[in-house]
């Protein structure tokens, strides 16, 4: 079935890969983005990959008038909501900004969806809603609890979607809980291009390998893990994007989805430590990558790995790309970006 999908935040790192995956699956795409954390040229790159072309609407997801105009101009069948702020550290310093943008943006979007009878939603949630999981790998019925304002906005928005699905029994949603997205599109034209100093491990390793950063700081090697460093479930961003298409198509098929918001993990089900990630990246780059073990980062947990069984069972989706490809693709994008910046 060919759908017209609104991707909010569709010019961002995850959003641009989701838009590309939607086009590749034959859907029509409308992107709403204010370019607060992305660049307009990303739209041209998505359209250069194709097939077909995404339509851009420039604006803030909190602007009801822009949303009404967008839903009035395009027959939207479903929404994939990715627009939002996502830096854990920044959320600790600016909790009200994160509430305004993330929760405020979600409420404005969901109100507009209901005004226009758009009743299918895929929401970009995060494994951060699990906090420090008691059991590994993490299943969707694990206790929820988060340790930072960013995670609290994701938890709040999942709860809002639950409530909308109860109040409107013909509304159906899936909240995708991302583990650690890394890598880049095979074309080398879409990838993670953070402004300022990267918070996350992979972009920091890539910039160190490119000589932009002096060395990778390994935040602690005294965790109760196999090599003492933090273990995470890294997932290739293209696998993640394809998981969004699988969730969308599941909702559009309409099997037993109405009146509920279903949380689903998107991860590989495999843990990688910081030192193992460094070694994998070193193999992809072919040269040493300097690093130094420093103190733990406040708020970090020792290990977070997904149980991706529900995604496979319900959506027929599983991650296909391994760590070597994540590193190779991330590195290819970083090199291309360096050439572009001169
Ligand atoms: C991974 C591992 C660090 C940087 C965060 C958000 C989460 C999601 C993904 C949005 C940890 C270690 C990191 C560095 C390091 N974002 N590390 N040196 O913290 O698992 O998840 O990003 O949804 O919500 O919390 O990702 O890449 O920051 O850290 O040693 O310079 O790498 O301690 O063990 P994290 P990360």
Short mmCIF file of C-alpha atoms and ligand atoms in Angstrom, two decimals:
data_model
loop_
_atom_site.label_atom_id
_atom_site.label_comp_id
_atom_site.label_asym_id
_atom_site.label_seq_id
_atom_site.Cartn_x
_atom_site.Cartn_y
_atom_site.Cartn_z
CA UNK A 1 0.00 0.00 0.00
CA UNK A 2 1.35 3.45 -0.90
CA UNK A 3 0.86 5.96 1.90
CA UNK A 4 1.49 9.69 2.33
CA UNK A 5 3.50 10.08 5.52
CA UNK A 6 4.36 13.21 7.49
CA UNK A 7 7.86 12.89 9.01
CA UNK A 8 8.38 15.64 11.58
CA UNK A 9 12.10 16.28 12.09
CA UNK A 10 12.67 14.56 8.75
CA UNK A 11 15.86 16.54 8.02
CA UNK A 12 17.61 15.29 11.16
CA UNK A 13 20.02 12.39 11.57
CA UNK A 14 17.37 9.72 12.21
CA UNK A 15 14.63 11.60 10.32
CA UNK A 16 16.56 11.87 7.06
CA UNK A 17 17.24 8.12 7.09
CA UNK A 18 13.56 7.45 7.85
CA UNK A 19 12.53 9.71 4.94
CA UNK A 20 14.94 7.87 2.63
CA UNK A 21 13.60 4.49 3.79
CA UNK A 22 10.00 5.62 3.23
CA UNK A 23 10.81 6.76 -0.33
CA UNK A 24 12.67 3.51 -0.96
CA UNK A 25 9.54 1.61 0.16
CA UNK A 26 7.43 3.57 -2.35
CA UNK A 27 5.66 5.95 0.04
CA UNK A 28 5.10 9.69 -0.40
CA UNK A 29 6.90 11.83 2.21
CA UNK A 30 6.16 15.27 3.60
CA UNK A 31 8.94 16.57 5.88
CA UNK A 32 8.25 19.20 8.54
CA UNK A 33 11.48 20.63 9.93
CA UNK A 34 12.60 23.99 11.36
CA UNK A 35 16.32 23.22 10.77
CA UNK A 36 17.14 24.03 14.40
CA UNK A 37 19.39 20.96 14.47
CA UNK A 38 19.73 20.07 10.79
CA UNK A 39 20.56 21.62 7.43
CA UNK A 40 18.26 22.44 4.45
CA UNK A 41 20.66 20.71 2.03
CA UNK A 42 19.74 17.39 3.63
CA UNK A 43 16.40 17.57 1.78
CA UNK A 44 18.24 17.75 -1.56
CA UNK A 45 20.34 14.76 -0.53
CA UNK A 46 17.26 12.71 0.40
CA UNK A 47 15.73 13.57 -2.99
CA UNK A 48 18.97 12.78 -4.81
CA UNK A 49 18.71 9.25 -3.40
CA UNK A 50 14.98 8.95 -4.21
CA UNK A 51 13.03 7.39 -5.75
CA UNK A 52 10.60 10.26 -5.96
CA UNK A 53 10.93 13.42 -3.91
CA UNK A 54 10.01 14.40 -0.37
CA UNK A 55 8.03 17.62 0.01
CA UNK A 56 9.46 20.08 2.55
CA UNK A 57 7.36 22.24 4.87
CA UNK A 58 9.62 24.50 6.91
CA UNK A 59 8.29 25.21 10.40
CA UNK A 60 8.02 24.46 14.08
CA UNK A 61 5.93 21.44 15.06
CA UNK A 62 4.38 23.56 17.85
CA UNK A 63 2.79 25.94 15.32
CA UNK A 64 -0.86 24.88 14.98
CA UNK A 65 -1.44 27.13 11.96
CA UNK A 66 1.46 25.53 10.06
CA UNK A 67 0.15 22.08 11.01
CA UNK A 68 -3.40 22.93 9.85
CA UNK A 69 -2.07 24.27 6.55
CA UNK A 70 0.07 21.15 6.09
CA UNK A 71 -2.77 18.69 6.85
CA UNK A 72 -5.06 20.78 4.63
CA UNK A 73 -2.66 20.69 1.69
CA UNK A 74 -1.62 17.03 1.89
CA UNK A 75 -3.80 13.96 2.44
CA UNK A 76 -1.66 12.53 5.27
CA UNK A 77 -2.30 8.86 6.10
CA UNK A 78 0.10 8.61 9.05
CA UNK A 79 2.66 10.59 11.01
CA UNK A 80 6.16 9.60 12.11
CA UNK A 81 7.05 12.06 14.88
CA UNK A 82 10.80 12.57 15.26
CA UNK A 83 11.09 16.34 15.84
CA UNK A 84 12.49 17.12 19.26
CA UNK A 85 15.55 17.91 21.36
CA UNK A 86 17.67 14.88 22.35
CA UNK A 87 20.80 15.86 24.26
CA UNK A 88 20.69 14.33 27.73
CA UNK A 89 23.26 16.74 29.19
CA UNK A 90 21.52 19.82 27.74
CA UNK A 91 18.19 18.61 29.14
CA UNK A 92 19.65 18.65 32.65
CA UNK A 93 20.60 22.32 32.21
CA UNK A 94 17.39 23.35 30.36
CA UNK A 95 14.52 21.11 31.58
CA UNK A 96 11.77 23.62 30.73
CA UNK A 97 13.04 24.01 27.15
CA UNK A 98 12.81 20.23 26.76
CA UNK A 99 9.27 20.22 28.15
CA UNK A 100 8.23 23.10 25.86
CA UNK A 101 9.72 21.65 22.71
CA UNK A 102 9.31 17.91 23.18
CA UNK A 103 6.06 17.65 25.14
CA UNK A 104 4.61 20.91 23.80
CA UNK A 105 5.43 19.89 20.25
CA UNK A 106 3.85 16.46 20.69
CA UNK A 107 0.61 17.90 22.13
CA UNK A 108 0.32 20.45 19.30
CA UNK A 109 0.95 17.73 16.71
CA UNK A 110 -1.52 15.23 18.20
CA UNK A 111 -4.22 17.94 18.47
CA UNK A 112 -3.74 18.76 14.79
CA UNK A 113 -3.82 15.07 13.84
CA UNK A 114 -7.18 14.66 15.61
CA UNK A 115 -8.54 17.86 14.02
CA UNK A 116 -7.72 16.40 10.61
CA UNK A 117 -8.69 12.80 11.28
CA UNK A 118 -5.13 11.45 10.97
CA UNK A 119 -5.24 8.44 13.29
CA UNK A 120 -1.97 6.53 12.74
CA UNK A 121 1.25 7.51 14.61
CA UNK A 122 4.79 6.18 14.93
CA UNK A 123 6.62 7.96 17.76
CA UNK A 124 10.38 8.26 18.17
CA UNK A 125 10.92 7.16 21.75
CA UNK A 126 14.12 6.01 23.44
CA UNK A 127 15.61 3.23 25.55
CA UNK A 128 16.40 5.95 28.04
CA UNK A 129 12.86 5.39 29.38
CA UNK A 130 14.20 2.19 30.98
CA UNK A 131 16.73 4.05 33.16
CA UNK A 132 18.94 1.40 34.74
CA UNK A 133 17.21 -1.83 33.67
CA UNK A 134 17.03 -4.61 36.28
CA UNK A 135 17.29 -7.44 33.74
CA UNK A 136 19.22 -7.72 30.48
CA UNK A 137 18.29 -7.88 27.66
CA UNK A 138 15.50 -5.34 28.16
CA UNK A 139 11.95 -6.24 27.17
CA UNK A 140 9.16 -3.74 26.60
CA UNK A 141 7.43 -4.73 29.88
CA UNK A 142 10.50 -3.76 31.92
CA UNK A 143 10.05 -1.26 34.70
CA UNK A 144 10.16 2.29 33.35
CA UNK A 145 12.03 5.07 35.06
CA UNK A 146 14.43 7.61 33.73
CA UNK A 147 17.20 9.65 35.27
CA UNK A 148 17.13 12.81 33.16
CA UNK A 149 14.70 15.47 31.88
CA UNK A 150 15.12 14.31 28.25
CA UNK A 151 14.05 10.80 29.19
CA UNK A 152 11.16 12.20 31.25
CA UNK A 153 9.81 13.97 28.14
CA UNK A 154 9.92 10.69 26.18
CA UNK A 155 8.11 8.88 29.01
CA UNK A 156 5.54 11.70 29.26
CA UNK A 157 4.84 11.65 25.51
CA UNK A 158 4.38 7.86 25.53
CA UNK A 159 1.83 8.37 28.33
CA UNK A 160 0.04 11.09 26.35
CA UNK A 161 -0.21 8.75 23.36
CA UNK A 162 -1.61 6.01 25.63
CA UNK A 163 -4.30 8.44 26.81
CA UNK A 164 -5.17 9.63 23.28
CA UNK A 165 -5.58 6.00 22.20
CA UNK A 166 -8.00 5.40 25.09
CA UNK A 167 -10.02 8.55 24.32
CA UNK A 168 -10.09 7.87 20.57
CA UNK A 169 -10.56 4.15 19.98
CA UNK A 170 -9.84 4.49 16.25
CA UNK A 171 -6.38 5.96 16.99
CA UNK A 172 -3.41 3.59 16.75
CA UNK A 173 0.23 4.17 17.60
CA UNK A 174 3.60 2.49 18.01
CA UNK A 175 6.29 4.05 20.20
CA UNK A 176 9.69 2.90 18.98
CA UNK A 177 12.28 2.75 21.77
CA UNK A 178 15.65 3.33 20.07
CA UNK A 179 18.77 1.91 21.61
CA UNK A 180 21.96 3.49 20.22
CA UNK A 181 21.65 4.56 16.57
CA UNK A 182 24.98 4.88 14.72
CA UNK A 183 26.30 4.64 11.17
CA UNK A 184 25.16 6.39 8.00
CA UNK A 185 23.43 5.81 4.66
CA UNK A 186 25.39 3.72 2.15
CA UNK A 187 25.43 6.70 -0.25
CA UNK A 188 27.64 8.56 2.23
CA UNK A 189 25.42 11.62 1.85
CA UNK A 190 23.25 11.20 4.96
CA UNK A 191 24.76 10.87 8.40
CA UNK A 192 25.23 12.25 11.89
CA UNK A 193 26.56 15.77 11.72
CA UNK A 194 26.24 17.16 15.26
CA UNK A 195 26.79 20.84 15.95
CA UNK A 196 29.56 21.50 18.48
CA UNK A 197 31.27 18.83 20.54
CA UNK A 198 29.50 15.46 20.12
CA UNK A 199 27.91 14.01 23.25
CA UNK A 200 27.68 10.51 21.82
CA UNK A 201 30.49 7.98 21.45
CA UNK A 202 30.43 7.20 17.72
CA UNK A 203 30.53 10.76 16.37
CA UNK A 204 33.27 11.54 18.88
CA UNK A 205 35.33 8.54 17.74
CA UNK A 206 34.76 9.50 14.08
CA UNK A 207 35.89 13.10 14.68
CA UNK A 208 38.96 11.86 16.61
CA UNK A 209 39.83 9.52 13.73
CA UNK A 210 39.48 12.52 11.40
CA UNK A 211 41.80 14.60 13.57
CA UNK A 212 39.07 17.02 14.64
CA UNK A 213 39.35 15.83 18.27
CA UNK A 214 42.61 15.00 20.04
CA UNK A 215 41.55 11.78 21.72
CA UNK A 216 38.48 9.81 22.76
CA UNK A 217 37.69 10.08 26.45
CA UNK A 218 36.57 6.70 27.73
CA UNK A 219 34.13 7.53 30.52
CA UNK A 220 35.22 5.01 33.12
CA UNK A 221 36.68 1.49 32.93
CA UNK A 222 35.52 0.34 36.36
CA UNK A 223 31.96 -0.71 35.48
CA UNK A 224 30.81 -4.26 36.28
CA UNK A 225 31.16 -5.33 32.62
CA UNK A 226 33.48 -7.71 30.75
CA UNK A 227 36.14 -5.06 30.16
CA UNK A 228 35.01 -2.43 32.66
CA UNK A 229 33.62 -0.01 30.07
CA UNK A 230 29.97 0.79 29.29
CA UNK A 231 28.05 -1.67 27.14
CA UNK A 232 25.37 -0.52 24.70
CA UNK A 233 23.21 -1.96 21.92
CA UNK A 234 24.39 -0.09 18.82
CA UNK A 235 22.01 -0.28 15.86
CA UNK A 236 22.73 0.83 12.29
CA UNK A 237 20.63 3.92 11.54
CA UNK A 238 19.41 2.36 8.27
CA UNK A 239 18.15 -0.70 10.19
CA UNK A 240 16.46 1.72 12.57
CA UNK A 241 14.87 3.60 9.66
CA UNK A 242 13.60 0.38 8.12
CA UNK A 243 12.08 -0.46 11.50
CA UNK A 244 10.01 2.73 11.20
CA UNK A 245 8.70 1.65 7.79
CA UNK A 246 7.82 -1.77 9.22
CA UNK A 247 5.95 -0.11 12.13
CA UNK A 248 4.11 2.27 9.79
CA UNK A 249 3.03 -0.53 7.46
CA UNK A 250 1.89 -2.63 10.42
CA UNK A 251 -0.35 0.25 11.55
CA UNK A 252 -1.68 0.84 8.02
CA UNK A 253 -2.54 -2.85 7.62
CA UNK A 254 -4.78 -2.31 10.64
CA UNK A 255 -4.31 -5.69 12.33
CA UNK A 256 -5.54 -5.29 15.96
CA UNK A 257 -3.83 -1.94 16.34
CA UNK A 258 -6.65 0.48 17.15
CA UNK A 259 -7.17 1.97 20.58
CA UNK A 260 -3.63 1.35 21.71
CA UNK A 261 -0.05 2.65 21.79
CA UNK A 262 2.35 -0.28 21.49
CA UNK A 263 5.97 0.25 22.71
CA UNK A 264 8.53 -1.67 20.63
CA UNK A 265 12.32 -1.89 21.11
CA UNK A 266 14.56 -1.22 18.12
CA UNK A 267 17.99 -2.70 18.84
CA UNK A 268 20.22 -5.57 17.73
CA UNK A 269 20.05 -7.56 20.95
CA UNK A 270 23.86 -7.49 21.11
CA UNK A 271 26.03 -5.49 23.52
CA UNK A 272 29.28 -3.73 22.59
CA UNK A 273 31.64 -2.10 25.09
CA UNK A 274 33.36 1.24 24.55
CA UNK A 275 36.73 -0.47 24.06
CA UNK A 276 35.20 -2.95 21.60
CA UNK A 277 33.62 -0.06 19.67
CA UNK A 278 37.00 1.69 19.55
CA UNK A 279 38.67 -1.48 18.26
CA UNK A 280 35.98 -1.96 15.59
CA UNK A 281 36.31 1.64 14.47
CA UNK A 282 40.11 1.30 14.37
CA UNK A 283 39.69 -1.65 11.99
CA UNK A 284 37.38 0.41 9.76
CA UNK A 285 39.72 3.42 9.70
CA UNK A 286 42.95 1.43 9.44
CA UNK A 287 44.86 3.65 11.87
CA UNK A 288 45.13 3.95 15.64
CA UNK A 289 42.58 6.12 17.42
CA UNK A 290 44.00 7.81 20.54
CA UNK A 291 41.97 7.45 23.71
CA UNK A 292 42.31 8.06 27.43
CA UNK A 293 40.32 6.52 30.27
CA UNK A 294 38.81 9.29 32.42
CA UNK A 295 36.19 9.45 35.17
CA UNK A 296 32.70 8.03 34.69
CA UNK A 297 30.10 10.38 33.17
CA UNK A 298 27.34 11.18 35.70
CA UNK A 299 24.08 9.41 34.84
CA UNK A 300 25.67 6.66 32.75
CA UNK A 301 24.54 3.10 33.41
CA UNK A 302 26.81 0.04 32.99
CA UNK A 303 24.81 -1.86 30.39
CA UNK A 304 21.71 -1.42 28.21
CA UNK A 305 20.94 -4.08 25.59
CA UNK A 306 17.59 -4.64 23.84
CA UNK A 307 15.50 -7.76 23.53
CA UNK A 308 14.28 -7.11 19.95
CA UNK A 309 11.95 -10.12 19.92
CA UNK A 310 8.68 -8.17 19.79
CA UNK A 311 9.77 -6.17 16.72
CA UNK A 312 10.59 -9.41 14.94
CA UNK A 313 7.39 -11.15 16.01
CA UNK A 314 4.99 -8.23 15.39
CA UNK A 315 6.66 -6.27 12.60
CA UNK A 316 8.70 -8.98 10.91
CA UNK A 317 11.72 -6.68 11.38
CA UNK A 318 15.22 -7.40 12.67
CA UNK A 319 18.52 -5.54 12.43
CA UNK A 320 20.67 -6.84 9.57
CA UNK A 321 23.83 -4.66 9.68
CA UNK A 322 26.69 -5.50 12.05
CA UNK A 323 29.20 -3.38 13.98
CA UNK A 324 31.82 -3.43 11.19
CA UNK A 325 29.31 -1.92 8.74
CA UNK A 326 28.17 0.64 11.33
CA UNK A 327 31.79 1.81 11.71
CA UNK A 328 32.57 1.72 7.98
CA UNK A 329 29.46 3.71 7.07
CA UNK A 330 29.91 6.20 9.92
CA UNK A 331 33.55 6.71 8.85
CA UNK A 332 32.65 7.13 5.15
CA UNK A 333 30.20 9.90 6.03
CA UNK A 334 32.71 11.59 8.33
CA UNK A 335 35.35 11.62 5.57
CA UNK A 336 32.91 13.00 3.03
CA UNK A 337 31.85 15.72 5.48
CA UNK A 338 35.51 16.65 6.05
CA UNK A 339 36.05 16.95 2.28
CA UNK A 340 32.96 19.16 1.96
CA UNK A 341 34.16 21.40 4.81
CA UNK A 342 37.54 21.62 3.12
C1 LIG B 1 27.59 5.29 24.87
C2 LIG B 1 28.70 4.72 25.76
C3 LIG B 1 29.35 6.21 27.53
C4 LIG B 1 30.88 9.33 24.83
C5 LIG B 1 22.49 8.47 24.69
C6 LIG B 1 21.19 8.91 25.24
C7 LIG B 1 20.09 8.09 24.66
C8 LIG B 1 20.16 8.09 23.16
C9 LIG B 1 21.52 7.67 22.67
C10 LIG B 1 18.56 9.68 22.37
C11 LIG B 1 28.46 5.00 27.24
C12 LIG B 1 30.49 6.03 26.54
C13 LIG B 1 30.31 8.18 25.36
C14 LIG B 1 32.28 9.56 25.01
C15 LIG B 1 32.45 7.50 26.23
N1 LIG B 1 19.84 9.38 22.67
N2 LIG B 1 31.07 7.28 26.04
N3 LIG B 1 33.00 8.63 25.71
O1 LIG B 1 24.58 7.58 26.72
O2 LIG B 1 24.14 5.26 25.77
O3 LIG B 1 22.72 7.15 25.06
O4 LIG B 1 22.49 8.55 23.28
O5 LIG B 1 17.59 8.99 22.43
O6 LIG B 1 18.88 8.63 25.08
O7 LIG B 1 21.22 8.69 26.63
O8 LIG B 1 25.07 7.05 24.30
O9 LIG B 1 27.01 7.44 22.85
O10 LIG B 1 26.62 9.00 24.81
O11 LIG B 1 27.40 6.66 25.24
O12 LIG B 1 33.12 6.67 26.86
O13 LIG B 1 32.86 10.58 24.56
O14 LIG B 1 29.92 5.38 25.43
O15 LIG B 1 29.83 6.21 28.86
O16 LIG B 1 28.96 3.88 27.95
P1 LIG B 1 24.17 6.72 25.58
P2 LIG B 1 26.55 7.62 24.25
#
